[in-house]
Amino acid sequence: MSMIGEYARLTPAELDRAVRDPDWAREFVDELVETELDVHPEPSEARLHEVDKAWHALDFLLRRVDFPVDVVHGEEEILGAEDWGYGPPRFLRPERVRIAAKALSATPHEALIEGVLPAELAEAGVYPAVVWERGESLDYVTGHYQALVPFLRAAADTGDALLIWLD
């Protein structure tokens, strides 16, 4: 079973409801999945986004550049939420999404991986370690990073919050 980093854009009203009613949040996200399943919208148009197994490498690389927002795990818990795969969902409020989007736009993918070798990720135990142990390229991670940038930019532009979880 793989660990996949997942995101959902929520309006401030939807976030308020999700925080008050975590079961509603799960149902709402499931409905979004059904809606977008066959459509595959561009990241800037999507309500959902995933970074596949690149989540841990993104976390490692973003921490390395002192990124100001935890866009991989979220910063606040939804108290009382059930496990959505590998723990309950967390979230970023709209003001934190705006900060993250601005910082992502100012951080080109080349800067994110500058001077980093796959062996460093392997040594740090970054999931999935076998990929880095084989010395595979960081292009997989930067590809997911490049798709995350317009997703967060669109969320920031519309004043949305983000729900974040590992599935």
PDB file of N, CA and C in Angstrom, residues 4-105:
ATOM      1  N   ILE A   4      -0.042   8.371  -0.211  1.00  0.00           N
ATOM      2  CA  ILE A   4      -0.246   9.407  -1.213  1.00  0.00           C
ATOM      3  C   ILE A   4      -0.633  10.708  -0.510  1.00  0.00           C
ATOM      4  N   GLY A   5       0.026  11.809  -0.856  1.00  0.00           N
ATOM      5  CA  GLY A   5      -0.316  13.120  -0.314  1.00  0.00           C
ATOM      6  C   GLY A   5      -1.506  13.692  -1.056  1.00  0.00           C
ATOM      7  N   GLU A   6      -2.547  14.064  -0.315  1.00  0.00           N
ATOM      8  CA  GLU A   6      -3.813  14.528  -0.901  1.00  0.00           C
ATOM      9  C   GLU A   6      -4.174  15.917  -0.403  1.00  0.00           C
ATOM     10  N   TYR A   7      -4.851  16.680  -1.264  1.00  0.00           N
ATOM     11  CA  TYR A   7      -5.294  18.038  -0.952  1.00  0.00           C
ATOM     12  C   TYR A   7      -6.724  18.238  -1.444  1.00  0.00           C
ATOM     13  N   ALA A   8      -7.473  19.049  -0.712  1.00  0.00           N
ATOM     14  CA  ALA A   8      -8.798  19.495  -1.161  1.00  0.00           C
ATOM     15  C   ALA A   8      -8.921  20.975  -0.858  1.00  0.00           C
ATOM     16  N   ARG A   9      -9.365  21.726  -1.850  1.00  0.00           N
ATOM     17  CA  ARG A   9      -9.643  23.150  -1.656  1.00  0.00           C
ATOM     18  C   ARG A   9     -11.022  23.290  -1.037  1.00  0.00           C
ATOM     19  N   LEU A  10     -11.096  24.079   0.032  1.00  0.00           N
ATOM     20  CA  LEU A  10     -12.370  24.336   0.699  1.00  0.00           C
ATOM     21  C   LEU A  10     -12.573  25.839   0.826  1.00  0.00           C
ATOM     22  N   THR A  11     -13.788  26.281   0.603  1.00  0.00           N
ATOM     23  CA  THR A  11     -14.099  27.675   0.882  1.00  0.00           C
ATOM     24  C   THR A  11     -14.011  27.880   2.391  1.00  0.00           C
ATOM     25  N   PRO A  12     -13.910  29.110   2.858  1.00  0.00           N
ATOM     26  CA  PRO A  12     -13.901  29.333   4.304  1.00  0.00           C
ATOM     27  C   PRO A  12     -15.133  28.742   4.999  1.00  0.00           C
ATOM     28  N   ALA A  13     -16.294  28.840   4.371  1.00  0.00           N
ATOM     29  CA  ALA A  13     -17.514  28.262   4.960  1.00  0.00           C
ATOM     30  C   ALA A  13     -17.422  26.742   5.022  1.00  0.00           C
ATOM     31  N   GLU A  14     -16.874  26.131   3.969  1.00  0.00           N
ATOM     32  CA  GLU A  14     -16.705  24.678   3.971  1.00  0.00           C
ATOM     33  C   GLU A  14     -15.699  24.253   5.032  1.00  0.00           C
ATOM     34  N   LEU A  15     -14.618  25.020   5.195  1.00  0.00           N
ATOM     35  CA  LEU A  15     -13.644  24.703   6.235  1.00  0.00           C
ATOM     36  C   LEU A  15     -14.292  24.798   7.616  1.00  0.00           C
ATOM     37  N   ASP A  16     -15.061  25.843   7.862  1.00  0.00           N
ATOM     38  CA  ASP A  16     -15.745  25.973   9.157  1.00  0.00           C
ATOM     39  C   ASP A  16     -16.618  24.754   9.425  1.00  0.00           C
ATOM     40  N   ARG A  17     -17.344  24.325   8.410  1.00  0.00           N
ATOM     41  CA  ARG A  17     -18.204  23.153   8.586  1.00  0.00           C
ATOM     42  C   ARG A  17     -17.373  21.891   8.806  1.00  0.00           C
ATOM     43  N   ALA A  18     -16.285  21.755   8.082  1.00  0.00           N
ATOM     44  CA  ALA A  18     -15.411  20.583   8.231  1.00  0.00           C
ATOM     45  C   ALA A  18     -14.838  20.509   9.635  1.00  0.00           C
ATOM     46  N   VAL A  19     -14.449  21.643  10.182  1.00  0.00           N
ATOM     47  CA  VAL A  19     -13.884  21.675  11.532  1.00  0.00           C
ATOM     48  C   VAL A  19     -14.960  21.307  12.565  1.00  0.00           C
ATOM     49  N   ARG A  20     -16.181  21.770  12.345  1.00  0.00           N
ATOM     50  CA  ARG A  20     -17.287  21.456  13.262  1.00  0.00           C
ATOM     51  C   ARG A  20     -17.794  20.027  13.101  1.00  0.00           C
ATOM     52  N   ASP A  21     -17.720  19.522  11.870  1.00  0.00           N
ATOM     53  CA  ASP A  21     -18.315  18.225  11.561  1.00  0.00           C
ATOM     54  C   ASP A  21     -17.364  17.415  10.668  1.00  0.00           C
ATOM     55  N   PRO A  22     -16.358  16.765  11.268  1.00  0.00           N
ATOM     56  CA  PRO A  22     -15.369  16.020  10.473  1.00  0.00           C
ATOM     57  C   PRO A  22     -15.983  14.928   9.590  1.00  0.00           C
ATOM     58  N   ASP A  23     -17.103  14.338  10.015  1.00  0.00           N
ATOM     59  CA  ASP A  23     -17.743  13.322   9.178  1.00  0.00           C
ATOM     60  C   ASP A  23     -18.272  13.946   7.889  1.00  0.00           C
ATOM     61  N   TRP A  24     -18.818  15.157   7.999  1.00  0.00           N
ATOM     62  CA  TRP A  24     -19.278  15.867   6.807  1.00  0.00           C
ATOM     63  C   TRP A  24     -18.103  16.092   5.861  1.00  0.00           C
ATOM     64  N   ALA A  25     -16.945  16.460   6.405  1.00  0.00           N
ATOM     65  CA  ALA A  25     -15.765  16.723   5.583  1.00  0.00           C
ATOM     66  C   ALA A  25     -15.406  15.505   4.747  1.00  0.00           C
ATOM     67  N   ARG A  26     -15.422  14.333   5.363  1.00  0.00           N
ATOM     68  CA  ARG A  26     -15.090  13.102   4.626  1.00  0.00           C
ATOM     69  C   ARG A  26     -16.085  12.862   3.497  1.00  0.00           C
ATOM     70  N   GLU A  27     -17.366  13.030   3.796  1.00  0.00           N
ATOM     71  CA  GLU A  27     -18.397  12.848   2.765  1.00  0.00           C
ATOM     72  C   GLU A  27     -18.242  13.871   1.653  1.00  0.00           C
ATOM     73  N   PHE A  28     -17.954  15.111   2.015  1.00  0.00           N
ATOM     74  CA  PHE A  28     -17.782  16.173   1.033  1.00  0.00           C
ATOM     75  C   PHE A  28     -16.606  15.880   0.104  1.00  0.00           C
ATOM     76  N   VAL A  29     -15.487  15.464   0.677  1.00  0.00           N
ATOM     77  CA  VAL A  29     -14.308  15.134  -0.139  1.00  0.00           C
ATOM     78  C   VAL A  29     -14.615  13.940  -1.038  1.00  0.00           C
ATOM     79  N   ASP A  30     -15.322  12.943  -0.520  1.00  0.00           N
ATOM     80  CA  ASP A  30     -15.704  11.801  -1.360  1.00  0.00           C
ATOM     81  C   ASP A  30     -16.549  12.254  -2.547  1.00  0.00           C
ATOM     82  N   GLU A  31     -17.439  13.216  -2.333  1.00  0.00           N
ATOM     83  CA  GLU A  31     -18.251  13.763  -3.429  1.00  0.00           C
ATOM     84  C   GLU A  31     -17.377  14.503  -4.437  1.00  0.00           C
ATOM     85  N   LEU A  32     -16.390  15.254  -3.935  1.00  0.00           N
ATOM     86  CA  LEU A  32     -15.468  15.936  -4.843  1.00  0.00           C
ATOM     87  C   LEU A  32     -14.693  14.930  -5.694  1.00  0.00           C
ATOM     88  N   VAL A  33     -14.273  13.838  -5.076  1.00  0.00           N
ATOM     89  CA  VAL A  33     -13.559  12.791  -5.810  1.00  0.00           C
ATOM     90  C   VAL A  33     -14.435  12.269  -6.942  1.00  0.00           C
ATOM     91  N   GLU A  34     -15.681  11.975  -6.632  1.00  0.00           N
ATOM     92  CA  GLU A  34     -16.611  11.474  -7.664  1.00  0.00           C
ATOM     93  C   GLU A  34     -16.786  12.492  -8.785  1.00  0.00           C
ATOM     94  N   THR A  35     -16.865  13.760  -8.429  1.00  0.00           N
ATOM     95  CA  THR A  35     -17.062  14.823  -9.412  1.00  0.00           C
ATOM     96  C   THR A  35     -15.856  14.961 -10.339  1.00  0.00           C
ATOM     97  N   GLU A  36     -14.654  14.880  -9.791  1.00  0.00           N
ATOM     98  CA  GLU A  36     -13.448  15.131 -10.583  1.00  0.00           C
ATOM     99  C   GLU A  36     -12.804  13.866 -11.145  1.00  0.00           C
ATOM    100  N   LEU A  37     -13.333  12.710 -10.780  1.00  0.00           N
ATOM    101  CA  LEU A  37     -12.718  11.439 -11.159  1.00  0.00           C
ATOM    102  C   LEU A  37     -12.496  11.303 -12.657  1.00  0.00           C
ATOM    103  N   ASP A  38     -13.485  11.594 -13.446  1.00  0.00           N
ATOM    104  CA  ASP A  38     -13.370  11.418 -14.889  1.00  0.00           C
ATOM    105  C   ASP A  38     -12.978  12.692 -15.628  1.00  0.00           C
ATOM    106  N   VAL A  39     -13.035  13.832 -14.944  1.00  0.00           N
ATOM    107  CA  VAL A  39     -12.804  15.111 -15.596  1.00  0.00           C
ATOM    108  C   VAL A  39     -11.322  15.449 -15.705  1.00  0.00           C
ATOM    109  N   HIS A  40     -10.548  15.149 -14.678  1.00  0.00           N
ATOM    110  CA  HIS A  40      -9.116  15.456 -14.616  1.00  0.00           C
ATOM    111  C   HIS A  40      -8.825  16.924 -14.937  1.00  0.00           C
ATOM    112  N   PRO A  41      -9.365  17.845 -14.140  1.00  0.00           N
ATOM    113  CA  PRO A  41      -9.119  19.265 -14.420  1.00  0.00           C
ATOM    114  C   PRO A  41      -7.653  19.638 -14.199  1.00  0.00           C
ATOM    115  N   GLU A  42      -7.248  20.722 -14.844  1.00  0.00           N
ATOM    116  CA  GLU A  42      -5.906  21.263 -14.624  1.00  0.00           C
ATOM    117  C   GLU A  42      -5.769  21.647 -13.155  1.00  0.00           C
ATOM    118  N   PRO A  43      -4.543  21.613 -12.605  1.00  0.00           N
ATOM    119  CA  PRO A  43      -4.375  21.956 -11.185  1.00  0.00           C
ATOM    120  C   PRO A  43      -4.985  23.301 -10.794  1.00  0.00           C
ATOM    121  N   SER A  44      -4.930  24.272 -11.679  1.00  0.00           N
ATOM    122  CA  SER A  44      -5.465  25.592 -11.348  1.00  0.00           C
ATOM    123  C   SER A  44      -6.995  25.605 -11.308  1.00  0.00           C
ATOM    124  N   GLU A  45      -7.633  24.585 -11.859  1.00  0.00           N
ATOM    125  CA  GLU A  45      -9.098  24.505 -11.877  1.00  0.00           C
ATOM    126  C   GLU A  45      -9.640  23.460 -10.900  1.00  0.00           C
ATOM    127  N   ALA A  46      -8.784  22.602 -10.406  1.00  0.00           N
ATOM    128  CA  ALA A  46      -9.207  21.455  -9.594  1.00  0.00           C
ATOM    129  C   ALA A  46      -9.532  21.859  -8.159  1.00  0.00           C
ATOM    130  N   ARG A  47     -10.450  21.111  -7.574  1.00  0.00           N
ATOM    131  CA  ARG A  47     -10.719  21.235  -6.139  1.00  0.00           C
ATOM    132  C   ARG A  47      -9.882  20.216  -5.363  1.00  0.00           C
ATOM    133  N   LEU A  48      -9.399  19.198  -6.066  1.00  0.00           N
ATOM    134  CA  LEU A  48      -8.577  18.149  -5.454  1.00  0.00           C
ATOM    135  C   LEU A  48      -7.228  18.086  -6.156  1.00  0.00           C
ATOM    136  N   HIS A  49      -6.232  17.669  -5.389  1.00  0.00           N
ATOM    137  CA  HIS A  49      -4.896  17.516  -5.956  1.00  0.00           C
ATOM    138  C   HIS A  49      -4.171  16.440  -5.152  1.00  0.00           C
ATOM    139  N   GLU A  50      -3.272  15.736  -5.808  1.00  0.00           N
ATOM    140  CA  GLU A  50      -2.432  14.772  -5.084  1.00  0.00           C
ATOM    141  C   GLU A  50      -1.021  14.854  -5.608  1.00  0.00           C
ATOM    142  N   VAL A  51      -0.098  14.575  -4.703  1.00  0.00           N
ATOM    143  CA  VAL A  51       1.322  14.604  -5.057  1.00  0.00           C
ATOM    144  C   VAL A  51       1.923  13.199  -5.016  1.00  0.00           C
ATOM    145  N   ASP A  52       1.040  12.206  -5.089  1.00  0.00           N
ATOM    146  CA  ASP A  52       1.461  10.818  -5.129  1.00  0.00           C
ATOM    147  C   ASP A  52       2.417  10.545  -3.959  1.00  0.00           C
ATOM    148  N   LYS A  53       3.451   9.765  -4.202  1.00  0.00           N
ATOM    149  CA  LYS A  53       4.397   9.410  -3.140  1.00  0.00           C
ATOM    150  C   LYS A  53       5.501  10.451  -2.978  1.00  0.00           C
ATOM    151  N   ALA A  54       5.395  11.556  -3.688  1.00  0.00           N
ATOM    152  CA  ALA A  54       6.410  12.609  -3.606  1.00  0.00           C
ATOM    153  C   ALA A  54       6.259  13.465  -2.350  1.00  0.00           C
ATOM    154  N   TRP A  55       5.214  13.248  -1.576  1.00  0.00           N
ATOM    155  CA  TRP A  55       4.934  14.100  -0.409  1.00  0.00           C
ATOM    156  C   TRP A  55       6.111  14.190   0.559  1.00  0.00           C
ATOM    157  N   HIS A  56       6.750  13.057   0.851  1.00  0.00           N
ATOM    158  CA  HIS A  56       7.814  13.071   1.849  1.00  0.00           C
ATOM    159  C   HIS A  56       9.061  13.778   1.314  1.00  0.00           C
ATOM    160  N   ALA A  57       9.377  13.559   0.048  1.00  0.00           N
ATOM    161  CA  ALA A  57      10.509  14.255  -0.558  1.00  0.00           C
ATOM    162  C   ALA A  57      10.224  15.756  -0.620  1.00  0.00           C
ATOM    163  N   LEU A  58       8.989  16.134  -0.946  1.00  0.00           N
ATOM    164  CA  LEU A  58       8.632  17.550  -0.934  1.00  0.00           C
ATOM    165  C   LEU A  58       8.821  18.143   0.456  1.00  0.00           C
ATOM    166  N   ASP A  59       8.392  17.415   1.469  1.00  0.00           N
ATOM    167  CA  ASP A  59       8.563  17.884   2.843  1.00  0.00           C
ATOM    168  C   ASP A  59      10.042  18.078   3.153  1.00  0.00           C
ATOM    169  N   PHE A  60      10.855  17.099   2.809  1.00  0.00           N
ATOM    170  CA  PHE A  60      12.298  17.166   3.049  1.00  0.00           C
ATOM    171  C   PHE A  60      12.904  18.384   2.353  1.00  0.00           C
ATOM    172  N   LEU A  61      12.574  18.571   1.079  1.00  0.00           N
ATOM    173  CA  LEU A  61      13.157  19.662   0.297  1.00  0.00           C
ATOM    174  C   LEU A  61      12.652  21.029   0.753  1.00  0.00           C
ATOM    175  N   LEU A  62      11.378  21.126   1.087  1.00  0.00           N
ATOM    176  CA  LEU A  62      10.833  22.409   1.544  1.00  0.00           C
ATOM    177  C   LEU A  62      11.401  22.800   2.910  1.00  0.00           C
ATOM    178  N   ARG A  63      11.572  21.828   3.778  1.00  0.00           N
ATOM    179  CA  ARG A  63      12.186  22.132   5.084  1.00  0.00           C
ATOM    180  C   ARG A  63      13.628  22.603   4.897  1.00  0.00           C
ATOM    181  N   ARG A  64      14.298  22.017   3.946  1.00  0.00           N
ATOM    182  CA  ARG A  64      15.692  22.365   3.661  1.00  0.00           C
ATOM    183  C   ARG A  64      15.833  23.828   3.263  1.00  0.00           C
ATOM    184  N   VAL A  65      14.811  24.399   2.605  1.00  0.00           N
ATOM    185  CA  VAL A  65      14.865  25.807   2.188  1.00  0.00           C
ATOM    186  C   VAL A  65      14.085  26.703   3.156  1.00  0.00           C
ATOM    187  N   ASP A  66      13.790  26.168   4.353  1.00  0.00           N
ATOM    188  CA  ASP A  66      13.069  26.931   5.383  1.00  0.00           C
ATOM    189  C   ASP A  66      11.748  27.504   4.873  1.00  0.00           C
ATOM    190  N   PHE A  67      10.971  26.657   4.221  1.00  0.00           N
ATOM    191  CA  PHE A  67       9.682  27.088   3.689  1.00  0.00           C
ATOM    192  C   PHE A  67       8.783  27.522   4.850  1.00  0.00           C
ATOM    193  N   PRO A  68       8.049  28.627   4.712  1.00  0.00           N
ATOM    194  CA  PRO A  68       7.325  29.205   5.849  1.00  0.00           C
ATOM    195  C   PRO A  68       6.014  28.520   6.251  1.00  0.00           C
ATOM    196  N   VAL A  69       5.518  27.601   5.436  1.00  0.00           N
ATOM    197  CA  VAL A  69       4.226  26.963   5.700  1.00  0.00           C
ATOM    198  C   VAL A  69       4.368  25.454   5.488  1.00  0.00           C
ATOM    199  N   ASP A  70       3.727  24.670   6.330  1.00  0.00           N
ATOM    200  CA  ASP A  70       3.757  23.217   6.142  1.00  0.00           C
ATOM    201  C   ASP A  70       2.676  22.819   5.137  1.00  0.00           C
ATOM    202  N   VAL A  71       3.035  22.886   3.857  1.00  0.00           N
ATOM    203  CA  VAL A  71       2.082  22.554   2.800  1.00  0.00           C
ATOM    204  C   VAL A  71       1.976  21.052   2.557  1.00  0.00           C
ATOM    205  N   VAL A  72       2.798  20.279   3.221  1.00  0.00           N
ATOM    206  CA  VAL A  72       2.758  18.828   3.038  1.00  0.00           C
ATOM    207  C   VAL A  72       1.847  18.158   4.059  1.00  0.00           C
ATOM    208  N   HIS A  73       1.877  18.617   5.295  1.00  0.00           N
ATOM    209  CA  HIS A  73       1.079  17.985   6.350  1.00  0.00           C
ATOM    210  C   HIS A  73      -0.078  18.845   6.847  1.00  0.00           C
ATOM    211  N   GLY A  74      -0.060  20.131   6.530  1.00  0.00           N
ATOM    212  CA  GLY A  74      -1.037  21.043   7.107  1.00  0.00           C
ATOM    213  C   GLY A  74      -0.557  21.496   8.466  1.00  0.00           C
ATOM    214  N   GLU A  75      -1.202  22.523   8.997  1.00  0.00           N
ATOM    215  CA  GLU A  75      -0.712  23.104  10.244  1.00  0.00           C
ATOM    216  C   GLU A  75      -1.678  22.977  11.417  1.00  0.00           C
ATOM    217  N   GLU A  76      -2.926  22.706  11.134  1.00  0.00           N
ATOM    218  CA  GLU A  76      -3.899  22.591  12.214  1.00  0.00           C
ATOM    219  C   GLU A  76      -4.663  21.278  12.064  1.00  0.00           C
ATOM    220  N   GLU A  77      -5.013  20.699  13.207  1.00  0.00           N
ATOM    221  CA  GLU A  77      -5.758  19.445  13.213  1.00  0.00           C
ATOM    222  C   GLU A  77      -7.260  19.697  13.135  1.00  0.00           C
ATOM    223  N   ILE A  78      -7.958  18.759  12.555  1.00  0.00           N
ATOM    224  CA  ILE A  78      -9.408  18.742  12.660  1.00  0.00           C
ATOM    225  C   ILE A  78      -9.703  17.801  13.817  1.00  0.00           C
ATOM    226  N   LEU A  79      -9.980  18.392  14.949  1.00  0.00           N
ATOM    227  CA  LEU A  79     -10.203  17.607  16.162  1.00  0.00           C
ATOM    228  C   LEU A  79     -11.401  16.683  15.992  1.00  0.00           C
ATOM    229  N   GLY A  80     -11.217  15.441  16.402  1.00  0.00           N
ATOM    230  CA  GLY A  80     -12.292  14.457  16.322  1.00  0.00           C
ATOM    231  C   GLY A  80     -12.429  13.777  14.976  1.00  0.00           C
ATOM    232  N   ALA A  81     -11.575  14.134  14.020  1.00  0.00           N
ATOM    233  CA  ALA A  81     -11.643  13.503  12.703  1.00  0.00           C
ATOM    234  C   ALA A  81     -11.099  12.077  12.783  1.00  0.00           C
ATOM    235  N   GLU A  82     -11.702  11.204  12.016  1.00  0.00           N
ATOM    236  CA  GLU A  82     -11.245   9.825  11.910  1.00  0.00           C
ATOM    237  C   GLU A  82      -9.962   9.776  11.072  1.00  0.00           C
ATOM    238  N   ASP A  83      -9.328   8.640  11.078  1.00  0.00           N
ATOM    239  CA  ASP A  83      -8.154   8.371  10.258  1.00  0.00           C
ATOM    240  C   ASP A  83      -8.604   8.303   8.792  1.00  0.00           C
ATOM    241  N   TRP A  84      -7.959   9.076   7.930  1.00  0.00           N
ATOM    242  CA  TRP A  84      -8.297   9.077   6.504  1.00  0.00           C
ATOM    243  C   TRP A  84      -7.313   8.245   5.691  1.00  0.00           C
ATOM    244  N   GLY A  85      -6.567   7.424   6.308  1.00  0.00           N
ATOM    245  CA  GLY A  85      -5.587   6.586   5.628  1.00  0.00           C
ATOM    246  C   GLY A  85      -4.367   6.414   6.509  1.00  0.00           C
ATOM    247  N   TYR A  86      -3.660   7.512   6.731  1.00  0.00           N
ATOM    248  CA  TYR A  86      -2.495   7.531   7.615  1.00  0.00           C
ATOM    249  C   TYR A  86      -2.643   8.706   8.569  1.00  0.00           C
ATOM    250  N   GLY A  87      -3.718   8.695   9.297  1.00  0.00           N
ATOM    251  CA  GLY A  87      -4.008   9.755  10.251  1.00  0.00           C
ATOM    252  C   GLY A  87      -5.141  10.641   9.781  1.00  0.00           C
ATOM    253  N   PRO A  88      -5.614  11.486  10.671  1.00  0.00           N
ATOM    254  CA  PRO A  88      -6.711  12.389  10.315  1.00  0.00           C
ATOM    255  C   PRO A  88      -6.215  13.538   9.433  1.00  0.00           C
ATOM    256  N   PRO A  89      -7.129  14.189   8.727  1.00  0.00           N
ATOM    257  CA  PRO A  89      -6.730  15.331   7.900  1.00  0.00           C
ATOM    258  C   PRO A  89      -6.343  16.517   8.763  1.00  0.00           C
ATOM    259  N   ARG A  90      -5.542  17.367   8.174  1.00  0.00           N
ATOM    260  CA  ARG A  90      -5.155  18.636   8.796  1.00  0.00           C
ATOM    261  C   ARG A  90      -5.497  19.724   7.789  1.00  0.00           C
ATOM    262  N   PHE A  91      -5.285  20.977   8.142  1.00  0.00           N
ATOM    263  CA  PHE A  91      -5.663  22.028   7.206  1.00  0.00           C
ATOM    264  C   PHE A  91      -4.780  23.258   7.326  1.00  0.00           C
ATOM    265  N   LEU A  92      -4.896  24.080   6.273  1.00  0.00           N
ATOM    266  CA  LEU A  92      -4.297  25.408   6.236  1.00  0.00           C
ATOM    267  C   LEU A  92      -5.433  26.401   6.048  1.00  0.00           C
ATOM    268  N   ARG A  93      -5.464  27.418   6.856  1.00  0.00           N
ATOM    269  CA  ARG A  93      -6.451  28.492   6.708  1.00  0.00           C
ATOM    270  C   ARG A  93      -6.095  29.336   5.476  1.00  0.00           C
ATOM    271  N   PRO A  94      -7.071  30.070   4.929  1.00  0.00           N
ATOM    272  CA  PRO A  94      -6.821  30.854   3.703  1.00  0.00           C
ATOM    273  C   PRO A  94      -5.608  31.786   3.791  1.00  0.00           C
ATOM    274  N   GLU A  95      -5.388  32.407   4.933  1.00  0.00           N
ATOM    275  CA  GLU A  95      -4.237  33.322   5.028  1.00  0.00           C
ATOM    276  C   GLU A  95      -2.916  32.563   4.933  1.00  0.00           C
ATOM    277  N   ARG A  96      -2.867  31.331   5.438  1.00  0.00           N
ATOM    278  CA  ARG A  96      -1.657  30.513   5.326  1.00  0.00           C
ATOM    279  C   ARG A  96      -1.482  29.992   3.890  1.00  0.00           C
ATOM    280  N   VAL A  97      -2.608  29.732   3.214  1.00  0.00           N
ATOM    281  CA  VAL A  97      -2.552  29.320   1.807  1.00  0.00           C
ATOM    282  C   VAL A  97      -1.962  30.451   0.971  1.00  0.00           C
ATOM    283  N   ARG A  98      -2.363  31.682   1.254  1.00  0.00           N
ATOM    284  CA  ARG A  98      -1.825  32.837   0.515  1.00  0.00           C
ATOM    285  C   ARG A  98      -0.311  32.953   0.722  1.00  0.00           C
ATOM    286  N   ILE A  99       0.141  32.789   1.954  1.00  0.00           N
ATOM    287  CA  ILE A  99       1.584  32.851   2.236  1.00  0.00           C
ATOM    288  C   ILE A  99       2.307  31.727   1.505  1.00  0.00           C
ATOM    289  N   ALA A 100       1.730  30.540   1.554  1.00  0.00           N
ATOM    290  CA  ALA A 100       2.346  29.387   0.884  1.00  0.00           C
ATOM    291  C   ALA A 100       2.414  29.590  -0.620  1.00  0.00           C
ATOM    292  N   ALA A 101       1.332  30.071  -1.219  1.00  0.00           N
ATOM    293  CA  ALA A 101       1.307  30.267  -2.669  1.00  0.00           C
ATOM    294  C   ALA A 101       2.349  31.293  -3.100  1.00  0.00           C
ATOM    295  N   LYS A 102       2.474  32.359  -2.341  1.00  0.00           N
ATOM    296  CA  LYS A 102       3.471  33.387  -2.656  1.00  0.00           C
ATOM    297  C   LYS A 102       4.888  32.801  -2.548  1.00  0.00           C
ATOM    298  N   ALA A 103       5.138  32.041  -1.492  1.00  0.00           N
ATOM    299  CA  ALA A 103       6.458  31.441  -1.305  1.00  0.00           C
ATOM    300  C   ALA A 103       6.754  30.390  -2.369  1.00  0.00           C
ATOM    301  N   LEU A 104       5.746  29.601  -2.760  1.00  0.00           N
ATOM    302  CA  LEU A 104       5.951  28.611  -3.819  1.00  0.00           C
ATOM    303  C   LEU A 104       6.303  29.300  -5.130  1.00  0.00           C
ATOM    304  N   SER A 105       5.589  30.373  -5.434  1.00  0.00           N
ATOM    305  CA  SER A 105       5.849  31.105  -6.677  1.00  0.00           C
ATOM    306  C   SER A 105       7.254  31.693  -6.707  1.00  0.00           C
TER     307      SER A 105
END
